[in-house]
Coordinates of C-alpha atoms and ligand atoms in Angstrom, one line a residue:
X28 CA -0.2 -0.1 0.1
X29 CA 1.3 3.6 -1.1
X30 CA 2.2 6.4 1.5
X31 CA -0.8 9.0 1.3
X32 CA -0.1 11.4 1.3
X33 CA -1.9 13.4 4.1
X34 CA -3.0 17.1 2.9
X35 CA -5.9 18.0 5.2
X36 CA -2.9 17.4 7.7
X37 CA 0.1 19.6 7.0
X38 CA -1.8 21.9 6.1
X39 CA -3.4 22.0 9.3
X40 CA -0.2 22.0 11.4
X41 CA 1.4 24.8 8.1
X42 CA -1.9 26.8 10.0
X43 CA -1.1 26.6 13.2
X44 CA 2.3 27.2 12.9
X45 CA 1.6 30.0 10.9
X46 CA -1.5 31.3 13.7
X47 CA 1.5 31.4 16.3
X48 CA 3.3 33.1 13.6
X49 CA -0.2 36.1 13.5
X50 CA -0.1 36.7 16.7
X51 CA 3.3 37.5 17.8
X52 CA 2.3 40.0 15.0
X53 CA -0.3 41.3 16.3
X54 CA 2.2 41.2 20.2
X55 CA 3.8 43.7 18.0
X56 CA 0.2 46.3 17.1
X57 CA 0.8 44.2 12.7
X58 CA -2.7 43.6 12.4
X59 CA -2.5 41.7 8.6
X60 CA -5.3 42.3 5.6
X61 CA -6.0 40.5 2.5
X62 CA -8.8 41.8 0.2
X63 CA -10.0 38.1 -1.9
X64 CA -12.2 39.8 -5.3
X65 CA -14.3 37.9 -7.0
X66 CA -16.4 38.9 -9.9
X67 CA -19.8 37.0 -11.3
X68 CA -21.2 33.7 -10.1
X69 CA -18.6 31.2 -10.6
X70 CA -20.2 27.9 -8.7
X71 CA -16.4 26.7 -8.0
X72 CA -15.3 30.0 -7.4
X73 CA -17.6 30.9 -4.9
X74 CA -16.8 27.5 -2.2
X75 CA -12.8 28.3 -3.0
X76 CA -13.0 32.2 -1.6
X77 CA -14.8 30.9 1.2
X78 CA -12.3 28.2 1.8
X79 CA -9.6 31.4 1.6
X80 CA -12.3 33.3 4.0
X81 CA -12.0 30.0 6.0
X82 CA -8.0 29.8 6.4
X83 CA -7.8 33.8 6.7
X84 CA -10.7 33.5 10.6
X85 CA -8.8 30.4 11.4
X86 CA -5.2 32.5 11.8
X87 CA -6.4 35.5 12.8
X88 CA -5.5 37.6 9.2
X89 CA -8.6 39.7 8.5
X90 CA -9.7 39.2 5.3
X91 CA -12.1 41.9 3.3
X92 CA -14.3 40.3 0.8
X93 CA -15.3 42.2 -2.4
X94 CA -18.4 40.0 -4.9
X95 CA -18.7 41.4 -7.6
X96 CA -21.5 40.8 -10.2
X97 CA -20.9 39.7 -14.2
X98 CA -21.0 42.3 -15.7
X99 CA -18.7 44.8 -14.0
X100 CA -16.7 46.4 -16.3
X101 CA -12.4 45.8 -16.4
X102 CA -11.8 49.2 -16.2
X103 CA -14.7 49.4 -12.5
X104 CA -11.4 46.5 -11.5
X105 CA -8.8 48.2 -11.9
X106 CA -10.8 51.0 -10.3
X107 CA -10.6 49.2 -7.3
X108 CA -7.8 46.9 -7.9
X109 CA -5.7 50.7 -7.6
X110 CA -7.8 51.6 -3.9
X111 CA -6.4 48.3 -3.1
X112 CA -2.6 49.0 -3.7
X113 CA -2.8 52.5 -2.5
X114 CA -4.5 50.8 0.5
X115 CA -2.2 51.0 3.9
X116 CA -4.2 48.8 5.5
X117 CA -4.8 46.1 2.7
X118 CA -1.1 43.6 2.7
X119 CA -2.4 41.4 0.5
X120 CA -4.7 41.1 -3.0
X121 CA -6.6 38.2 -3.7
X122 CA -8.4 38.3 -7.1
X123 CA -9.6 34.5 -8.4
X124 CA -9.3 33.3 -11.3
X125 CA -11.3 32.8 -13.9
X126 CA -12.2 36.5 -14.3
X127 CA -15.2 37.0 -17.1
X128 CA -14.5 37.2 -20.1
X129 CA -15.1 40.8 -21.2
X130 CA -11.9 40.1 -19.1
X131 CA -8.2 40.6 -19.7
X132 CA -6.8 37.9 -17.0
X133 CA -3.3 39.4 -17.7
X134 CA -4.7 43.6 -17.6
X135 CA -5.8 42.5 -14.2
X136 CA -3.0 40.4 -13.2
X137 CA -0.3 42.9 -13.8
X138 CA -1.7 46.0 -12.1
X139 CA -2.3 44.2 -8.4
X140 CA 0.8 45.4 -6.7
X141 CA 3.6 43.3 -6.5
X142 CA 3.8 44.1 -3.2
X143 CA 0.5 42.9 -2.7
X144 CA 0.4 39.5 -4.8
X145 CA -0.3 36.7 -3.0
X146 CA -0.8 34.6 -5.4
X147 CA 2.4 35.5 -7.2
X148 CA 0.8 36.1 -10.7
X149 CA 2.5 39.5 -11.5
X150 CA 5.2 38.9 -14.1
X151 CA 7.8 40.6 -11.4
X152 CA 6.8 37.8 -8.6
X153 CA 7.3 35.0 -11.7
X154 CA 10.3 36.4 -13.1
X155 CA 11.7 37.0 -9.1
X156 CA 10.8 33.3 -8.3
X157 CA 12.5 31.8 -11.8
X158 CA 15.8 33.5 -10.5
X159 CA 15.6 32.4 -7.3
X160 CA 15.1 35.6 -5.2
X161 CA 13.3 35.3 -1.9
X162 CA 9.4 36.3 -3.1
X163 CA 5.8 35.9 -3.4
X164 CA 5.2 32.2 -4.8
X165 CA 2.5 31.0 -6.7
X166 CA 0.5 28.9 -3.8
X167 CA -0.3 25.2 -5.7
X168 CA 3.2 24.3 -6.6
X169 CA 5.3 26.1 -2.6
X170 CA 2.3 23.5 -1.7
X171 CA 3.6 21.0 -3.6
X172 CA 6.5 21.3 -2.3
X173 CA 6.1 21.6 1.0
X174 CA 3.5 18.7 0.8
X175 CA 6.8 16.8 -0.4
X176 CA 9.4 17.9 2.4
X177 CA 7.4 17.0 4.7
X178 CA 7.0 13.5 4.2
X179 CA 10.0 13.1 3.5
X180 CA 10.3 12.0 0.3
X181 CA 14.2 13.5 -1.3
X182 CA 14.4 14.9 -3.9
X183 CA 17.4 15.8 -4.9
X184 CA 19.4 14.0 -7.7
X185 CA 15.2 13.0 -8.7
X186 CA 13.4 12.1 -12.1
X187 CA 10.2 14.7 -11.8
X188 CA 7.8 15.1 -15.3
X189 CA 5.2 17.5 -14.9
X190 CA 1.9 16.5 -17.0
X191 CA 0.5 20.2 -17.7
X192 CA 2.1 23.7 -19.1
X193 CA -0.4 26.3 -17.4
X194 CA 1.3 29.1 -15.5
X195 CA -0.4 28.7 -12.6
X196 CA 1.5 25.0 -12.4
X197 CA 3.3 23.2 -14.0
X198 CA 5.5 25.7 -15.2
X199 CA 6.4 27.1 -12.3
X200 CA 6.0 23.6 -10.4
X201 CA 8.8 23.1 -12.8
X202 CA 10.7 25.9 -11.5
X203 CA 10.5 24.7 -7.8
X204 CA 11.7 21.4 -8.6
X205 CA 15.0 21.9 -10.4
X206 CA 15.3 24.3 -6.9
X207 CA 15.1 21.4 -5.1
X208 CA 17.6 19.4 -7.9
X209 CA 15.4 17.5 -9.4
X210 CA 15.9 16.1 -12.8
X211 CA 13.2 18.3 -14.8
X212 CA 10.6 17.3 -17.6
X213 CA 7.8 19.3 -18.8
X214 CA 5.2 17.6 -21.3
X215 CA 1.1 18.4 -22.2
X216 CA -1.3 17.4 -24.3
X217 CA 1.0 17.6 -27.0
X218 CA 4.7 14.9 -25.9
X219 CA 4.7 12.8 -27.7
X220 CA 4.8 9.3 -26.4
X221 CA 3.2 11.4 -23.0
X222 CA 3.4 7.4 -20.8
X223 CA 7.1 6.8 -21.7
X224 CA 7.7 10.0 -21.2
X225 CA 5.9 9.7 -17.1
X226 CA 7.2 6.4 -16.8
X227 CA 10.6 7.9 -16.4
X228 CA 9.2 9.6 -13.3
X229 CA 10.4 8.9 -9.8
X230 CA 7.8 11.9 -8.8
X231 CA 5.4 12.7 -11.5
X232 CA 3.2 15.9 -11.0
X233 CA -0.2 16.2 -13.1
X234 CA -2.1 19.2 -13.6
X235 CA -3.3 18.4 -16.8
X236 CA -7.1 19.3 -16.4
X237 CA -9.2 15.5 -16.8
X238 CA -10.5 13.4 -14.9
X239 CA -8.7 10.3 -14.5
X240 CA -6.1 10.8 -17.6
X241 CA -3.4 9.3 -15.1
X242 CA -3.6 5.4 -15.5
X243 CA -1.5 2.8 -14.1
X244 CA 0.3 2.1 -17.2
X245 CA 1.6 5.9 -16.7
X246 CA 3.2 5.7 -14.1
X247 CA 6.4 3.7 -13.2
X248 CA 7.1 1.0 -9.9
X249 CA 7.4 3.1 -6.5
X250 CA 7.2 6.6 -7.9
X251 CA 5.4 9.2 -6.1
X252 CA 1.9 10.4 -7.6
X253 CA 0.9 13.7 -7.0
X254 CA -2.4 15.3 -7.8
X255 CA -3.4 18.3 -8.6
X256 CA -7.0 18.4 -10.6
X257 CA -10.8 18.1 -9.1
X258 CA -13.5 17.2 -11.1
X259 CA -17.2 16.5 -9.6
X260 CA -18.0 12.6 -12.1
X261 CA -21.5 11.6 -12.1
X262 CA -22.3 10.2 -9.5
X263 CA -21.5 13.2 -7.3
X264 CA -18.2 12.2 -5.9
X265 CA -14.8 14.3 -6.2
X266 CA -11.6 12.6 -8.2
X267 CA -8.1 14.0 -9.7
X268 CA -6.3 13.5 -13.3
X269 CA -4.8 10.2 -12.1
X270 CA -7.1 6.7 -11.7
X271 CA -6.0 6.7 -8.1
X272 CA -7.3 3.3 -8.1
X273 CA -6.1 1.6 -10.3
X274 CA -2.1 4.1 -9.9
X275 CA -2.5 3.6 -5.9
X276 CA -0.6 0.4 -5.6
X277 CA 2.2 0.9 -8.0
X278 CA 2.9 4.4 -6.1
X279 CA 5.2 4.5 -3.3
X280 CA 3.6 7.6 -1.6
X281 CA 0.5 9.5 -3.6
X282 CA -2.6 12.6 -2.7
X283 CA -6.2 12.0 -2.4
X284 CA -8.6 13.7 -3.7
X285 CA -10.3 15.2 -2.3
X286 CA -7.9 15.7 0.8
X287 CA -4.3 16.0 -1.2
X288 CA -3.1 19.2 -3.0
X289 CA -5.6 21.6 -2.7
X290 CA -6.1 22.0 0.9
X291 CA -2.8 23.2 0.6
X292 CA -3.3 25.6 -1.9
X293 CA -5.5 27.8 1.0
X294 CA -2.3 27.5 3.3
X295 CA 0.5 28.6 0.9
X296 CA -1.7 31.9 0.5
X297 CA -1.7 32.3 4.1
X298 CA 2.3 32.2 4.6
X299 CA 1.6 34.5 1.2
X300 CA -0.1 37.0 3.4
X301 CA 2.2 36.8 6.4
X302 CA 5.4 37.6 3.7
X303 CA 3.4 40.0 2.5
X304 CA 4.2 42.2 6.0
X305 CA 7.8 41.2 6.0
X306 CA 8.1 41.3 2.8
X307 CA 6.5 45.9 3.0
X308 CA 8.3 46.2 5.9
X309 CA 11.1 46.6 3.9
Ligands
GUN26 N1 -8.4 29.9 -9.6 C1 -7.8 28.9 -9.8 N2 -6.7 28.5 -8.9 C2 -7.0 30.0 -8.4 C3 -5.4 30.4 -7.6 O1 -4.3 29.9 -7.0 N3 -5.7 31.3 -7.6 C4 -6.9 32.5 -7.4 N4 -6.6 34.0 -8.2 N5 -7.5 32.1 -8.4 C5 -7.4 30.7 -9.0

């Protein structure tokens, strides 16, 4: 039986560590506040935003929610971001993605003050991460590194294959694993012989966005498998990008869905809120 990488437990451990840090800031009279902006009625976004607010409450960070209607113009959203950028009370700004189709996500993300960019999506911060400077790290990839380290999975010198090349997960994930001294391959839906490439992996990270895409024949015996996907099946249950039943018996360690990567994303956002205070006070 594979080791089950318990994202729920690890994320609670980290949140408890952060809670202590937040309390120390409070003793020094420093309060931490994050603005969470949601535009439109995407049901998944509503759940994510609620989870982010709950996590803030748990560790003692104030959150201010802005829930804007679907028909909000790009200009109106930019005005709100400008106001939040200038507001000294606000340490972190998060704009939940996806945005409505009439908005250009790049323009919106670029407008967020890079010192308040708790998602780590601003090009300045992406560039800093790329060259290994201290900055906000994107939450899902940073959470995966934490999961691996806290499960004592050795990373140095290992073959890591990342399936997926999104700006939010695949690309930054590859950079962070490179920083951990893995040999990294990024592949995607157009990769030739994807199964063969995936089978090279000691650590296989799957963020392709297709339910149960990775079956047993993608996985080397004894590999560690990290599943970033989350999908609702017809029977109402959740599943990931990995076919857990098939892959688990072959793996050394594996993340479940739910309860694997998901809780870590929110927790690393909290870590970034704390980092925002450090970065702003420099
Ligand atoms: N939508 C899906 N994942 C994320 C995330 O990590 N941050 C934001 N802002 N939106 C998302």
